[in-house]
């Protein structure tokens, strides 16, 4: 080690001898450090505490338009996992006189409040840790300065430690130790992510290397980051503990010291003269001839926009001919970082294969064709909604996607447990079951909602409801999947004579009815009993042993169909409310018309349960009916009973339901005060506080075709104000849709908004531009910031490479999933396509799939009308 120290000293001398030079990184108006091609952010982004695994907070580095490093700060373990505690961050203190940013990171339970200060020096920044009191005894050897790097960005690269070369590993392959659990810093919820089989251990990854200067990817200007310190720096690989782990550079804080206890010189890679290549956003499925075709180019601010772009036609012999020279319309700056330019080639209508050429970038080829929207929903219906089925074995050709899972469902959750992912049980269970008693009949139907393997109420209810709306609106007879609920087996690409849409609806009602009949209502969640099971990755069938838990048996002991291993899921029942039950009714009653010709017994069962719940809870739901409707995108607020009554009326024709909902819906439809805003557009005030939670036409449009002329005229009168509400956000962005996305990205709302535009177009084609229907899909299919991949996995020419639902660690996709999309943090849009684990970017929620199918079917209908 002596030799290493000598080398380090030489490196340090070299690093600090540049003091006379000007500082390269400037603290910009947004409060982060900026030089050409590189940014250093200091807690511009915070942990929001939903899942504790943001990988989107702390000290971070963006280089050449990619965020390569994150999570910089004082942490208490070598490679923090999800649910490991982090310090509470103070507001940032920005000192413009010395160009520094400082935060305090407080660990209240330990009386520990280190200050992290960053200021520019030479070609990088100094990262300093200041202490007013020494590191508490119990944290010496644990508290350290960490900085994380996304492994996939660095696959195929090297690092240097004090001049010695090492390869960054593609897989975790270094050493670990086990330590007694008494030494472990407790995680949030006091949970443990590690199943130690009763040994009382926890796992500690050991350093890959240690030195005084570590340079990540010195060979690559886009990735090179160096850290130098007179204290030891180690590099760790967090993937030994968790598949979403990162490479971590870390220096322990010394014990017994105050003042400036640690200093890193952090040198990112400045790329003088570097210009980010133009990101040409366009639809990766192509365009139908009659629609508008506007590509949106995202441009580096250092790039002088070209005055024109070209549309090229790809000929059968591979040659390309210029079809059109397009004048580039400069849109301007959006979200500070980039400029935007629009290329409108709408008048090109001839079917064929095209690409776009702008600023030296030529896109991949894409079609113009009448039928581009006709089949884009198939992967969602054929695959995503099938592969995410719970309680089923799912086969595709030679491959079993997963086995029949959770056949030991489920145990009554005991009172007063608070677990991961918002699972919470209060002091009442609202059921007849004893704590940990097996609730029968639940091992049927439902879907994994996304990423994890639980059945969440809003997920199973909304998925079933929207599948029922697909049938009501479009009746797709497509049959490409065998779904056998008797043997709980599904086979993809195998027709079985029944429309898949209907079978998927039944897969939802089987679970909902089972919950209603055995629990009394749809529970908040049927979820994992502990953290070790919650973070499961792999085949869902291996998540539990399939045997019903029997506490009289020893752990791991099996007798008959029972075992002593407490792995069965818990049913969380304390959040029951009569108003919340209204959504159970909506889903069951909406399913009835679709089921009755194919599965009459299940149809009658669904309707019977829906009516029973209505009669039982109608009165009791009144007091909080207005608060219970937040999850229902169709109702958009208002009395939760309205939608339940509408669905029951459509299913039964019974006037008592109509008598209830009609006056309430008419009230929603009443004209709103229309005001003219500063920019000349009108507002009906729906977003103002007096209409918060807001009345809209969602319910009115649902019943519109069944109603009389008088009602229809009232809806039409209110439609312009509703259209204004739906479309106003579209004018504020270069992409023609309202983007959103601070914590969870906005694709689902883009999709739902476009579908609501379709509903208007369907009944009042003269009151809305049908382009608003296409605009939502264009955005999702690739006309968006950051990249131009299609956000629907497997749909389009260039599509997402990594995204997850029940395949979280696989670095691949399940076809037909829709990722949340783009997060915007400070001024930076991101949807990583080499690191799947950001839930806000890349987690495909099951309930978005039917919403997307609805929009595809809607767009196909609009396309057929316009192409006539
Ligand atoms: Ca979940
Ligand atoms: Ca079928
Ligand atoms: Ca079990």
mmCIF file of N, CA and C and ligand atoms in Angstrom, residues 408 544-549 563 565 567-568, ligand 3:
data_model
loop_
_atom_site.group_PDB
_atom_site.id
_atom_site.type_symbol
_atom_site.label_atom_id
_atom_site.label_comp_id
_atom_site.label_asym_id
_atom_site.label_seq_id
_atom_site.Cartn_x
_atom_site.Cartn_y
_atom_site.Cartn_z
ATOM 1 N N UNK A 408 -51.497 -19.543 -2.401
ATOM 2 C CA UNK A 408 -51.797 -19.591 -0.961
ATOM 3 C C UNK A 408 -52.503 -18.320 -0.473
ATOM 4 N N UNK A 544 -43.986 -17.217 -3.147
ATOM 5 C CA UNK A 544 -44.470 -17.935 -1.966
ATOM 6 C C UNK A 544 -44.359 -19.432 -2.251
ATOM 7 N N UNK A 545 -44.562 -20.238 -1.205
ATOM 8 C CA UNK A 545 -44.422 -21.683 -1.405
ATOM 9 C C UNK A 545 -45.713 -22.319 -1.917
ATOM 10 N N UNK A 546 -46.780 -21.536 -2.013
ATOM 11 C CA UNK A 546 -48.047 -22.079 -2.512
ATOM 12 C C UNK A 546 -48.837 -22.828 -1.452
ATOM 13 N N UNK A 547 -48.257 -23.021 -0.276
ATOM 14 C CA UNK A 547 -48.956 -23.705 0.828
ATOM 15 C C UNK A 547 -49.527 -22.663 1.785
ATOM 16 N N UNK A 548 -50.699 -22.945 2.290
ATOM 17 C CA UNK A 548 -51.337 -22.021 3.230
ATOM 18 C C UNK A 548 -50.574 -22.038 4.559
ATOM 19 N N UNK A 549 -50.349 -20.853 5.078
ATOM 20 C CA UNK A 549 -49.556 -20.719 6.309
ATOM 21 C C UNK A 549 -50.271 -21.344 7.501
ATOM 22 N N UNK A 563 -47.981 -24.951 5.340
ATOM 23 C CA UNK A 563 -46.575 -24.876 5.727
ATOM 24 C C UNK A 563 -46.399 -23.878 6.856
ATOM 25 N N UNK A 565 -44.073 -21.610 6.890
ATOM 26 C CA UNK A 565 -43.328 -20.456 6.389
ATOM 27 C C UNK A 565 -44.287 -19.291 6.155
ATOM 28 N N UNK A 567 -45.120 -16.814 4.354
ATOM 29 C CA UNK A 567 -44.891 -16.046 3.125
ATOM 30 C C UNK A 567 -46.190 -15.635 2.419
ATOM 31 N N UNK A 568 -47.352 -16.097 2.922
ATOM 32 C CA UNK A 568 -48.617 -15.763 2.264
ATOM 33 C C UNK A 568 -48.839 -14.251 2.293
HETATM 34 CA CA1 LIG B 3 -47.391 -19.986 1.828
#
